[in-house]
PDB file of C-alpha atoms in Angstrom:
ATOM      1  CA  MET A   1     -50.563  46.183 -30.438  1.00  0.00           C
ATOM      2  CA  GLY A   2     -50.518  47.376 -26.793  1.00  0.00           C
ATOM      3  CA  PHE A   3     -50.017  43.817 -25.559  1.00  0.00           C
ATOM      4  CA  VAL A   4     -46.677  43.271 -27.376  1.00  0.00           C
ATOM      5  CA  LYS A   5     -44.534  45.287 -24.941  1.00  0.00           C
ATOM      6  CA  PRO A   6     -45.756  43.422 -21.799  1.00  0.00           C
ATOM      7  CA  LEU A   7     -45.407  40.124 -23.674  1.00  0.00           C
ATOM      8  CA  VAL A   8     -41.777  40.906 -24.586  1.00  0.00           C
ATOM      9  CA  ARG A   9     -41.047  41.861 -20.960  1.00  0.00           C
ATOM     10  CA  LEU A  10     -42.603  38.627 -19.710  1.00  0.00           C
ATOM     11  CA  PHE A  11     -40.564  36.599 -22.211  1.00  0.00           C
ATOM     12  CA  ALA A  12     -37.341  38.397 -21.179  1.00  0.00           C
ATOM     13  CA  LEU A  13     -38.059  37.771 -17.499  1.00  0.00           C
ATOM     14  CA  ALA A  14     -38.837  34.083 -18.098  1.00  0.00           C
ATOM     15  CA  THR A  15     -35.632  33.699 -20.125  1.00  0.00           C
ATOM     16  CA  MET A  16     -33.558  35.337 -17.391  1.00  0.00           C
ATOM     17  CA  ILE A  17     -35.076  33.108 -14.689  1.00  0.00           C
ATOM     18  CA  LEU A  18     -34.495  29.981 -16.761  1.00  0.00           C
ATOM     19  CA  THR A  19     -30.904  30.994 -17.571  1.00  0.00           C
ATOM     20  CA  LEU A  20     -30.012  31.659 -13.921  1.00  0.00           C
ATOM     21  CA  SER A  21     -31.795  28.585 -12.615  1.00  0.00           C
ATOM     22  CA  LEU A  22     -29.724  26.410 -14.934  1.00  0.00           C
ATOM     23  CA  GLY A  23     -26.537  28.296 -14.102  1.00  0.00           C
ATOM     24  CA  TRP A  24     -25.882  29.317 -17.687  1.00  0.00           C
ATOM     25  CA  GLY A  25     -25.384  32.977 -16.837  1.00  0.00           C
ATOM     26  CA  LEU A  26     -23.038  32.424 -13.899  1.00  0.00           C
ATOM     27  CA  PRO A  27     -19.271  32.177 -14.000  1.00  0.00           C
ATOM     28  CA  THR A  28     -17.877  28.823 -12.845  1.00  0.00           C
ATOM     29  CA  TRP A  29     -16.815  30.101  -9.400  1.00  0.00           C
ATOM     30  CA  ALA A  30     -20.301  31.521  -8.745  1.00  0.00           C
ATOM     31  CA  SER A  31     -21.934  28.290  -9.823  1.00  0.00           C
ATOM     32  CA  ALA A  32     -19.707  26.332  -7.472  1.00  0.00           C
ATOM     33  CA  MET A  33     -20.407  28.657  -4.542  1.00  0.00           C
ATOM     34  CA  THR A  34     -24.155  28.868  -4.979  1.00  0.00           C
ATOM     35  CA  GLY A  35     -24.707  25.298  -6.030  1.00  0.00           C
ATOM     36  CA  VAL A  36     -26.761  26.610  -8.953  1.00  0.00           C
ATOM     37  CA  GLY A  37     -25.827  24.928 -12.177  1.00  0.00           C
ATOM     38  CA  ALA A  38     -22.743  23.405 -10.604  1.00  0.00           C
ATOM     39  CA  PRO A  39     -23.398  19.669 -10.512  1.00  0.00           C
ATOM     40  CA  SER A  40     -20.594  19.006 -12.970  1.00  0.00           C
ATOM     41  CA  VAL A  41     -18.112  21.048 -10.898  1.00  0.00           C
ATOM     42  CA  ARG A  42     -19.125  19.250  -7.701  1.00  0.00           C
ATOM     43  CA  LEU A  43     -19.087  15.848  -9.364  1.00  0.00           C
ATOM     44  CA  MET A  44     -15.608  16.461 -10.780  1.00  0.00           C
ATOM     45  CA  ALA A  45     -14.312  17.524  -7.346  1.00  0.00           C
ATOM     46  CA  GLU A  46     -15.850  14.487  -5.657  1.00  0.00           C
ATOM     47  CA  ALA A  47     -14.477  12.174  -8.330  1.00  0.00           C
ATOM     48  CA  GLU A  48     -10.983  13.599  -7.791  1.00  0.00           C
ATOM     49  CA  ARG A  49     -10.878  13.878  -3.996  1.00  0.00           C
ATOM     50  CA  GLY A  50     -13.842  11.944  -2.684  1.00  0.00           C
ATOM     51  CA  PRO A  51     -16.988  13.380  -1.079  1.00  0.00           C
ATOM     52  CA  VAL A  52     -16.802  17.077  -0.262  1.00  0.00           C
ATOM     53  CA  ARG A  53     -16.842  17.569   3.526  1.00  0.00           C
ATOM     54  CA  ASN A  54     -17.216  20.632   5.688  1.00  0.00           C
ATOM     55  CA  VAL A  55     -14.449  20.386   8.302  1.00  0.00           C
ATOM     56  CA  VAL A  56     -16.131  22.855  10.655  1.00  0.00           C
ATOM     57  CA  GLU A  57     -19.440  20.971  10.650  1.00  0.00           C
ATOM     58  CA  ASP A  58     -17.573  17.716  11.305  1.00  0.00           C
ATOM     59  CA  LEU A  59     -15.794  19.245  14.279  1.00  0.00           C
ATOM     60  CA  LEU A  60     -18.924  20.847  15.713  1.00  0.00           C
ATOM     61  CA  GLY A  61     -20.830  17.600  15.379  1.00  0.00           C
ATOM     62  CA  LYS A  62     -18.228  15.857  17.531  1.00  0.00           C
ATOM     63  CA  LEU A  63     -18.179  18.562  20.183  1.00  0.00           C
ATOM     64  CA  GLY A  64     -21.900  19.186  20.502  1.00  0.00           C
ATOM     65  CA  GLN A  65     -23.164  22.615  21.528  1.00  0.00           C
ATOM     66  CA  ARG A  66     -20.205  23.519  23.743  1.00  0.00           C
ATOM     67  CA  ILE A  67     -17.678  26.204  22.772  1.00  0.00           C
ATOM     68  CA  ASP A  68     -14.366  24.689  21.671  1.00  0.00           C
ATOM     69  CA  LEU A  69     -11.743  26.950  23.249  1.00  0.00           C
ATOM     70  CA  ASN A  70      -8.978  25.731  20.933  1.00  0.00           C
ATOM     71  CA  ASN A  71     -10.797  26.381  17.657  1.00  0.00           C
ATOM     72  CA  THR A  72     -13.789  28.634  18.139  1.00  0.00           C
ATOM     73  CA  ASN A  73     -14.348  32.051  16.690  1.00  0.00           C
ATOM     74  CA  ILE A  74     -14.707  34.986  19.056  1.00  0.00           C
ATOM     75  CA  SER A  75     -18.376  35.407  18.054  1.00  0.00           C
ATOM     76  CA  ALA A  76     -19.279  32.040  19.657  1.00  0.00           C
ATOM     77  CA  PHE A  77     -18.933  33.730  23.044  1.00  0.00           C
ATOM     78  CA  ARG A  78     -22.077  35.760  22.360  1.00  0.00           C
ATOM     79  CA  LYS A  79     -23.983  32.795  23.786  1.00  0.00           C
ATOM     80  CA  ILE A  80     -22.656  33.625  27.258  1.00  0.00           C
ATOM     81  CA  PRO A  81     -23.574  37.085  28.560  1.00  0.00           C
ATOM     82  CA  GLY A  82     -20.644  39.011  29.997  1.00  0.00           C
ATOM     83  CA  LEU A  83     -17.878  37.383  27.958  1.00  0.00           C
ATOM     84  CA  TYR A  84     -18.261  38.954  24.532  1.00  0.00           C
ATOM     85  CA  PRO A  85     -16.232  40.768  23.224  1.00  0.00           C
ATOM     86  CA  THR A  86     -13.514  41.653  25.760  1.00  0.00           C
ATOM     87  CA  ALA A  87     -13.076  38.400  27.690  1.00  0.00           C
ATOM     88  CA  ALA A  88     -13.693  36.397  24.503  1.00  0.00           C
ATOM     89  CA  ARG A  89     -10.822  38.191  22.776  1.00  0.00           C
ATOM     90  CA  VAL A  90      -8.435  37.377  25.643  1.00  0.00           C
ATOM     91  CA  ILE A  91      -9.543  33.732  25.710  1.00  0.00           C
ATOM     92  CA  VAL A  92      -9.277  33.237  21.940  1.00  0.00           C
ATOM     93  CA  GLN A  93      -5.905  34.995  21.660  1.00  0.00           C
ATOM     94  CA  ASN A  94      -4.341  32.783  24.344  1.00  0.00           C
ATOM     95  CA  ALA A  95      -5.385  29.430  22.843  1.00  0.00           C
ATOM     96  CA  PRO A  96      -4.551  26.579  22.620  1.00  0.00           C
ATOM     97  CA  TYR A  97      -5.308  25.164  26.052  1.00  0.00           C
ATOM     98  CA  GLU A  98      -4.562  21.845  27.691  1.00  0.00           C
ATOM     99  CA  LYS A  99      -7.459  22.025  30.172  1.00  0.00           C
ATOM    100  CA  VAL A 100     -10.631  24.126  30.157  1.00  0.00           C
ATOM    101  CA  GLU A 101      -9.721  25.453  33.613  1.00  0.00           C
ATOM    102  CA  ASP A 102      -6.577  27.067  32.143  1.00  0.00           C
ATOM    103  CA  ILE A 103      -8.672  30.052  31.066  1.00  0.00           C
ATOM    104  CA  LEU A 104      -9.234  30.951  34.725  1.00  0.00           C
ATOM    105  CA  ASN A 105      -5.529  31.826  35.023  1.00  0.00           C
ATOM    106  CA  LEU A 106      -5.325  34.158  32.034  1.00  0.00           C
ATOM    107  CA  PRO A 107      -3.832  37.585  32.614  1.00  0.00           C
ATOM    108  CA  GLY A 108      -6.146  40.243  31.274  1.00  0.00           C
ATOM    109  CA  LEU A 109      -9.394  38.825  32.659  1.00  0.00           C
ATOM    110  CA  THR A 110     -11.070  40.736  35.467  1.00  0.00           C
ATOM    111  CA  GLU A 111     -12.331  38.940  38.566  1.00  0.00           C
ATOM    112  CA  ALA A 112     -15.908  39.462  37.326  1.00  0.00           C
ATOM    113  CA  GLN A 113     -15.025  37.847  33.985  1.00  0.00           C
ATOM    114  CA  LYS A 114     -13.282  34.948  35.721  1.00  0.00           C
ATOM    115  CA  GLU A 115     -16.394  34.439  37.857  1.00  0.00           C
ATOM    116  CA  ARG A 116     -18.553  34.418  34.710  1.00  0.00           C
ATOM    117  CA  VAL A 117     -16.208  31.831  33.164  1.00  0.00           C
ATOM    118  CA  ARG A 118     -16.347  29.723  36.366  1.00  0.00           C
ATOM    119  CA  GLU A 119     -20.165  29.767  36.232  1.00  0.00           C
ATOM    120  CA  ASN A 120     -20.078  28.498  32.656  1.00  0.00           C
ATOM    121  CA  LEU A 121     -17.215  25.978  32.613  1.00  0.00           C
ATOM    122  CA  ASP A 122     -19.652  23.256  31.514  1.00  0.00           C
ATOM    123  CA  LYS A 123     -20.304  25.201  28.291  1.00  0.00           C
ATOM    124  CA  PHE A 124     -16.682  24.887  27.144  1.00  0.00           C
ATOM    125  CA  THR A 125     -14.695  22.023  25.699  1.00  0.00           C
ATOM    126  CA  LEU A 126     -11.316  21.473  24.067  1.00  0.00           C
ATOM    127  CA  GLY A 127     -11.076  19.975  20.621  1.00  0.00           C
ATOM    128  CA  PRO A 128      -7.963  19.002  18.718  1.00  0.00           C
ATOM    129  CA  ILE A 129      -6.351  22.067  17.178  1.00  0.00           C
ATOM    130  CA  ASN A 130      -7.556  22.531  13.606  1.00  0.00           C
ATOM    131  CA  GLU A 131      -5.187  24.758  11.641  1.00  0.00           C
ATOM    132  CA  SER A 132      -7.783  25.471   8.944  1.00  0.00           C
ATOM    133  CA  LEU A 133      -9.816  27.422  11.535  1.00  0.00           C
ATOM    134  CA  GLU A 134      -6.891  29.489  12.849  1.00  0.00           C
ATOM    135  CA  ARG A 135      -7.146  32.538  10.595  1.00  0.00           C
ATOM    136  CA  ASP A 136     -10.831  33.142  11.360  1.00  0.00           C
ATOM    137  CA  ARG A 137     -10.674  32.896  15.140  1.00  0.00           C
ATOM    138  CA  ILE A 138     -10.525  36.641  15.889  1.00  0.00           C
ATOM    139  CA  ASN A 139     -12.214  38.174  12.860  1.00  0.00           C
ATOM    140  CA  ASN A 140     -14.185  35.988  10.513  1.00  0.00           C
ATOM    141  CA  GLY A 141     -15.705  38.963   8.710  1.00  0.00           C
ATOM    142  CA  ILE A 142     -19.230  38.195   9.896  1.00  0.00           C
ATOM    143  CA  TYR A 143     -20.855  41.097  11.685  1.00  0.00           C
ATOM    144  CA  ARG A 144     -24.333  41.085  13.187  1.00  0.00           C
TER     145      ARG A 144
END
């Protein structure tokens, strides 16, 4: 009789794992976000609008590993020592730019920051302005 309790617990755990893995216990929005149990949601969306694409990944693929001054988030400047967060904030707030060199003329950058920018001009690029990225440029809610 002492084996019944562990057996019931094991059965409950197996049932919970099976339910979650099939997406039965998740609301529709959670299924769509996690991809668990959401093939029908994804298939319906693709049938309506075509293949689901990630606009940001498309843009980054075109630009390579350089920082797109017209669309990037402030956190991208962490790659370049001496620019994050102060100079990055000034650069991001003054976008869009016509030429990469325009950031050298920004008011609010110190001479040391301008020198750091000059040293790293090859790490920047300008992409076409993407309005869907605008709201997340300063604060995307990701903190590390």
